[in-house]
XYZ file of C-alpha atoms in Angstrom:
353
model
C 13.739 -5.470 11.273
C 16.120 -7.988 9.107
C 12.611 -9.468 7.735
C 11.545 -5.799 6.910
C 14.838 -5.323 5.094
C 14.892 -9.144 3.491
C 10.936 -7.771 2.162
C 12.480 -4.510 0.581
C 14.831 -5.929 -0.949
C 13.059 -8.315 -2.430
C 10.411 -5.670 -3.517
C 13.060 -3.619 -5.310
C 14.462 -7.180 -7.106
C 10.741 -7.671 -8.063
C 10.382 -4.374 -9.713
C 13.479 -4.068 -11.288
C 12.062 -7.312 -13.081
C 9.330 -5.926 -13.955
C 11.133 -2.860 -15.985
C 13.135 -5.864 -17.829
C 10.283 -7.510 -18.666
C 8.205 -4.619 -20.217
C 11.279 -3.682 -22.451
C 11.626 -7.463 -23.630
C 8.151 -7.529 -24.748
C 8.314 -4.011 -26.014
C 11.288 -5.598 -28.507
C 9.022 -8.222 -29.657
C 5.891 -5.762 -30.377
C 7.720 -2.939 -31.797
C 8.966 -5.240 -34.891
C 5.207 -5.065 -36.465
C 3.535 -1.615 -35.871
C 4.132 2.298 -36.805
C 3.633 3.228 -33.301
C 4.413 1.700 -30.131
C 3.620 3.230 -26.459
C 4.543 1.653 -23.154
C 4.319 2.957 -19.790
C 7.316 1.810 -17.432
C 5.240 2.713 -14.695
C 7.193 0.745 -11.900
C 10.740 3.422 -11.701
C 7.831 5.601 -10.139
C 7.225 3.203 -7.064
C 11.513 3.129 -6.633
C 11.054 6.821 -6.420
C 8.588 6.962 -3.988
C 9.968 4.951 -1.519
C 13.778 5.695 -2.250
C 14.249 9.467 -4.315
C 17.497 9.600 -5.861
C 18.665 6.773 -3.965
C 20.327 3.128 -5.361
C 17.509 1.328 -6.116
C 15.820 4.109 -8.376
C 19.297 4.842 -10.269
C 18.956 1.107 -11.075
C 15.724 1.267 -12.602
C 16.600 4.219 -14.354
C 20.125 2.298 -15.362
C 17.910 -0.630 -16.594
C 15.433 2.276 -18.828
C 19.134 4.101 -20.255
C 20.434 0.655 -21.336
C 16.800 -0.434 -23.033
C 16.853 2.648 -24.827
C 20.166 2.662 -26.536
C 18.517 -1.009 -28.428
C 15.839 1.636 -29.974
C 18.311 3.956 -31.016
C 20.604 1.914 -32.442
C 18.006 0.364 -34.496
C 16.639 4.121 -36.042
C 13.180 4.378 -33.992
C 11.961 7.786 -33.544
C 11.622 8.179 -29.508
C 9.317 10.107 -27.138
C 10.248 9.844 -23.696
C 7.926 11.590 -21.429
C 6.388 11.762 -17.807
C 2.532 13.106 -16.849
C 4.468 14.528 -13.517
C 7.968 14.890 -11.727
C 8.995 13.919 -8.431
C 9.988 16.053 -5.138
C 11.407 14.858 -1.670
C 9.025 15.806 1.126
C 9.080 17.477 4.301
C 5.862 16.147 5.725
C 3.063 13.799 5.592
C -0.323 15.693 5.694
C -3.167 13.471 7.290
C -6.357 15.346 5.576
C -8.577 13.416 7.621
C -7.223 13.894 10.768
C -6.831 17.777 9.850
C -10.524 17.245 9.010
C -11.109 15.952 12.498
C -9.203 18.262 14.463
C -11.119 21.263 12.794
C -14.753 19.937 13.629
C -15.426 19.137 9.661
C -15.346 15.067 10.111
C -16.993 12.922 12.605
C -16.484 9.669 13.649
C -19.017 7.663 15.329
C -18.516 6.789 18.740
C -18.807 3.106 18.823
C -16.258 2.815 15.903
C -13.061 4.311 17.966
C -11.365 0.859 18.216
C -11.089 0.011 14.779
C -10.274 3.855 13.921
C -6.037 2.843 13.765
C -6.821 -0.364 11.363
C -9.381 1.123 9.440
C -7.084 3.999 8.380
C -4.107 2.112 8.139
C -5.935 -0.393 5.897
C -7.409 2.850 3.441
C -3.849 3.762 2.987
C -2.565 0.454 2.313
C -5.181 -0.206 -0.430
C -4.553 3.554 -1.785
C -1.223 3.559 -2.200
C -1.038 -0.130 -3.401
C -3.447 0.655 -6.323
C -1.485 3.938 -6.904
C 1.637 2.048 -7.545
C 0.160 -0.910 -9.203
C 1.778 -3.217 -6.490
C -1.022 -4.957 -5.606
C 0.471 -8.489 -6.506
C 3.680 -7.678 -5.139
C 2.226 -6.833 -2.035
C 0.262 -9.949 -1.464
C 3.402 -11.959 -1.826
C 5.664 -10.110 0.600
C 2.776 -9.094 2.896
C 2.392 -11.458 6.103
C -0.412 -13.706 6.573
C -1.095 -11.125 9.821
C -1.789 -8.351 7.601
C -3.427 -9.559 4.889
C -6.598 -10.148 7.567
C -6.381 -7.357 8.561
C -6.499 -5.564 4.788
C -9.927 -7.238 5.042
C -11.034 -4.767 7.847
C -13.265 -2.147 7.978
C -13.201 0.948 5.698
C -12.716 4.378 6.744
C -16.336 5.347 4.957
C -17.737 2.936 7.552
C -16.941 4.662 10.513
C -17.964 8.503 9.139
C -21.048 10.088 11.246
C -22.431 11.179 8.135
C -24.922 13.054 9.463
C -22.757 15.499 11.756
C -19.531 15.331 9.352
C -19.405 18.069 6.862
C -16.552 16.965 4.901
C -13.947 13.728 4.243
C -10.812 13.806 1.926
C -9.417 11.024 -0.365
C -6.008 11.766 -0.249
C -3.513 13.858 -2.743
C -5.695 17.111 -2.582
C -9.705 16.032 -3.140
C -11.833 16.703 -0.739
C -15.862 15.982 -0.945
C -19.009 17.647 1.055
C -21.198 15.123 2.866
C -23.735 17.636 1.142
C -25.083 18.052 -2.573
C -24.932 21.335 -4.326
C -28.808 21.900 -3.659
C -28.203 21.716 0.007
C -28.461 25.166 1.010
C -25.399 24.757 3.504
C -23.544 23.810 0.818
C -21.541 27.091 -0.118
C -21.189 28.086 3.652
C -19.733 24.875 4.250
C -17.413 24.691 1.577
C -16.155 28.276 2.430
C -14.952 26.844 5.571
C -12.960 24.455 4.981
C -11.432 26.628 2.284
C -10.713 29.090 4.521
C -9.010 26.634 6.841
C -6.926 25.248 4.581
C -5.666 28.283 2.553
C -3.806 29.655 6.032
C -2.776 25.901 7.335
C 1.209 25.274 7.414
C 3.200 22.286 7.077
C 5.272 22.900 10.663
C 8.221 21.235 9.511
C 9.347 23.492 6.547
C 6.900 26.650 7.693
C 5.552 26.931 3.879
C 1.599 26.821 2.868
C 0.497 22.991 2.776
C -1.513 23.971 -0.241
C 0.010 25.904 -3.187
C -3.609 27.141 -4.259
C -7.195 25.531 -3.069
C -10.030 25.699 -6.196
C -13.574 25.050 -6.393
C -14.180 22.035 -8.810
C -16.137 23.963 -11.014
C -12.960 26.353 -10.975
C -11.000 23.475 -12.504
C -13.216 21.337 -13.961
C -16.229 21.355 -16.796
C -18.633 19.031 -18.776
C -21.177 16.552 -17.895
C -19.944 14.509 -15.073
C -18.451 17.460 -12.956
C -20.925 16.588 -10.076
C -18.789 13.428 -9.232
C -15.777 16.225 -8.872
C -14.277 16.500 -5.585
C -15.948 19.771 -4.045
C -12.794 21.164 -3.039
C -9.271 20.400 -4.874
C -5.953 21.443 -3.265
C -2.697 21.887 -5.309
C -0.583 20.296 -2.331
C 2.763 21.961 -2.087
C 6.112 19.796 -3.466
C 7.132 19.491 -0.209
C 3.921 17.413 0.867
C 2.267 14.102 1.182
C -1.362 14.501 1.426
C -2.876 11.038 2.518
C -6.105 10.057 4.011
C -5.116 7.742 6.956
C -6.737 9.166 10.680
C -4.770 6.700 12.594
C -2.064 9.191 13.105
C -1.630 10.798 16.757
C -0.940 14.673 15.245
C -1.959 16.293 11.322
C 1.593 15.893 10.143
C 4.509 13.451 10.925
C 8.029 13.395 9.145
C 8.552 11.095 6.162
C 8.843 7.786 7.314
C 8.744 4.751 3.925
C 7.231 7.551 1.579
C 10.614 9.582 0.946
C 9.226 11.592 -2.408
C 5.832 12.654 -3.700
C 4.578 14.024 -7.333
C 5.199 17.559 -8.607
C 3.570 19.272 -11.705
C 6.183 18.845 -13.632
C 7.823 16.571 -15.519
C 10.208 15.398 -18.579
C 9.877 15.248 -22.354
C 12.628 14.320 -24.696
C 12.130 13.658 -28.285
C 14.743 12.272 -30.661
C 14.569 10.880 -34.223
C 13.886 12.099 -37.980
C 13.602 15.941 -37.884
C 14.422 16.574 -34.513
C 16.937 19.363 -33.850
C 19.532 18.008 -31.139
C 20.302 19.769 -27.968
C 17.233 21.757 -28.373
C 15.511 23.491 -24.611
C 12.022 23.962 -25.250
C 9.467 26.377 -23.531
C 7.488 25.247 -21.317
C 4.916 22.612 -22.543
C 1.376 21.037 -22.129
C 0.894 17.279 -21.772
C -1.477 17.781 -23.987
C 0.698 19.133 -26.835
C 2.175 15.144 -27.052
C -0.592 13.373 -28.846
C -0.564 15.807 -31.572
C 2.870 16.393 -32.417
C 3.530 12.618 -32.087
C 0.442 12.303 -35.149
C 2.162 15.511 -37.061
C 5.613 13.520 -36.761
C 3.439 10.501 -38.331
C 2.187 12.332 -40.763
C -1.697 12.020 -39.682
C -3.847 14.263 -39.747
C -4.874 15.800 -36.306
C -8.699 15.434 -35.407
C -10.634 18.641 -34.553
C -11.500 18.090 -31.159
C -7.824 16.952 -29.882
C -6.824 19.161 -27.260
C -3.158 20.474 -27.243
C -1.195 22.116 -30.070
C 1.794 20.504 -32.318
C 4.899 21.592 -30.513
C 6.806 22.783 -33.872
C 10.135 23.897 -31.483
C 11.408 20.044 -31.630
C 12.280 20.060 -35.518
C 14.963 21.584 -37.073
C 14.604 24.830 -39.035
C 15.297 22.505 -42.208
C 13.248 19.785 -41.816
C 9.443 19.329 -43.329
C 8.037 18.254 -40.300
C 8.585 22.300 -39.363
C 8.051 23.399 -42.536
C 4.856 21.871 -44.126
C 1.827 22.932 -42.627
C -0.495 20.854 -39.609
C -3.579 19.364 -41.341
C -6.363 18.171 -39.713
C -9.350 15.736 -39.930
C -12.760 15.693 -38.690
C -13.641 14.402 -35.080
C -12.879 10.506 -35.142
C -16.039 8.620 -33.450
C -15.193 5.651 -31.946
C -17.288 2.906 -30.125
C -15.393 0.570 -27.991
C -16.339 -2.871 -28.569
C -13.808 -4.268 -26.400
C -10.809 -7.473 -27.846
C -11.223 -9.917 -29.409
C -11.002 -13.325 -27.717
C -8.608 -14.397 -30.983
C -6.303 -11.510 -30.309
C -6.032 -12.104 -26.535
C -5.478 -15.496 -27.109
C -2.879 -14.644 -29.412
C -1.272 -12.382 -27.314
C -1.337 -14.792 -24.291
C 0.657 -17.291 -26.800
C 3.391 -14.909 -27.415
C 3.429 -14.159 -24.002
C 3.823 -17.549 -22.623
C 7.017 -17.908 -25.794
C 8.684 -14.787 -24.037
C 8.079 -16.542 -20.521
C 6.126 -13.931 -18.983
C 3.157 -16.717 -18.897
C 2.783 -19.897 -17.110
């Protein structure tokens, strides 16, 4: 248990680092370009695995105090989040739902690595989720880094008499194509299923709604969609582990999950102070960030410039939105002289050996 604790805390240490270091590079970079994004990605693993508890108000401390060095020094400031963040009630084991109901199959001779297969799934998931896959390798023991090296969960499907396995966080595939004429029936079951299942610890829905992909999604690749797509309820961990004796357990390290939700704050030239907006699209950001610039918005950019932020005085209400046509771009990847000059600042600011 004291090793357990010792790894935490060292964790936490470790990624309140991290937020340090991505502001002290930020403070180099932001000295030579118009626009500067960064992601501080990490405060979203505190949150996870501790809410509103001390760690997380540290890493938000550590954001507050970065900020106030852009402010002082006249930046115009976007602070935004693609989601928000909820305690939960329960963790929902899809797969093992799955199971229960008849839709997944395991074959028989894999039983005994069923509990480290699973365990191993979620491991990998959430550590790529998080972006902690370095971190983890240097707290992790030597014990359980073999055993990350075990089987995976798709290897121990009986594909041929499953009709359905979930990834985790509401996606959920067919083992059949949409030609298969089983395919509808099939996915109407497991619908059905799921629209009346309830999380038994707070009694609410474990889904909010349950669409068909072509429901939510369009274009050309919508046959890699997941078949079936759950809006999991705030309240509710969806993960894909079968290890698990029962479909739901308490919250055990995973204290908080995403919501739909979450934050934007804008403050600089223009913007009128104290100002709540309506309710917004994440989409609505890239444009009104290239209005605020005072570029024009290409045609085919989703999202619409969110004129609420500006004062009634100020031209950025005032003079119209103009746009430009579609910008075509063809990635051709860095160049090695610009990594390599990166790298060499990066080694000056210590981040590289």
């Amino acid at each position: 248990m004291k090793n357990n604790k010792r790894r935490s805390a060292a964790a936490v240490e470790s990624i309140l680092d991290l937020i340090e270091m991505k502001f002290g590079v930020a403070k180099e970079i932001e000295k030579e370009v118009d626009f500067f994004h960064m992601s501080i990605f990490y405060v979203n693993v505190l949150q996870h695995f501790f809410y509103d508890a001390k760690p997380t108000k540290r890493g938000w401390k550590i954001i507050d105090d970065n900020i106030e060095y852009f402010i002082e020094r006249d930046c115009n400031l976007v602070l935004m989040s693609d989601h928000g963040i909820a305690r939960i009630s329960a963790i929902f084991y899809v797969n093992k739902w799955l199971l229960e109901k008849g839709f997944l199959r395991i074959r028989s001779e894999a039983g005994g690595n069923l509990g480290i297969s699973s365990f191993v799934e979620s491991l990998r998931s959430a550590a790529g989720r998080l972006e902690l896959i370095g971190i983890l390798s240097k707290l992790m023991p030597e014990s359980l880094k073999k055993r990350v090296a075990g089987p995976s969960l798709l290897d121990l499907v009986d594909w041929e008499k499953s009709l359905a396995i979930a990834t985790g966080q509401g996606s959920i595939y067919l083992t059949v194509d949409e030609a298969h004429p089983d395919y509808e029936k099939n996915r109407n079951l497991v619908i059905d299923e799921l629209r009346l299942l309830k999380n038994p610890i707070s009694g609410n829905n474990v889904a909010k709604a349950v669409y068909r992909k072509e429901e939510i999604y369009h274009g050309d690749f919508l046959s890699l969609a997941p078949d079936i797509v759950f809006d999991q309820a705030d309240d509710i961990y969806a993960v894909s582990a079968l290890h698990p004796k029962s479909v739901f357990s308490p919250p055990k390290a995973w204290d908080a999950e995403n919501i739909r939700n979450g934050i934007f704050l804008a403050y600089g030239e223009g913007i009128l102070r104290g100002n709540k907006l309506r309710t917004i699209s994440i989409v609505d950001i890239a444009p009104t960030i290239l209005h605020w610039l005072g570029i024009p918005i290409p045609e085919d950019m989703d999202g619409e410039v969110i004129l609420d932020i500006f004062s009634e005085d100020s031209h950025l209400r005032n003079r119209g939105i103009e746009y430009q046509k579609a910008i075509n771009v063809i990635y051709k990847g860095y160049s090695m002289g610009y990594d390599e000059e990166m790298a060499q600042r990066l080694r000056g600011l210590g981040y590289l050996a």
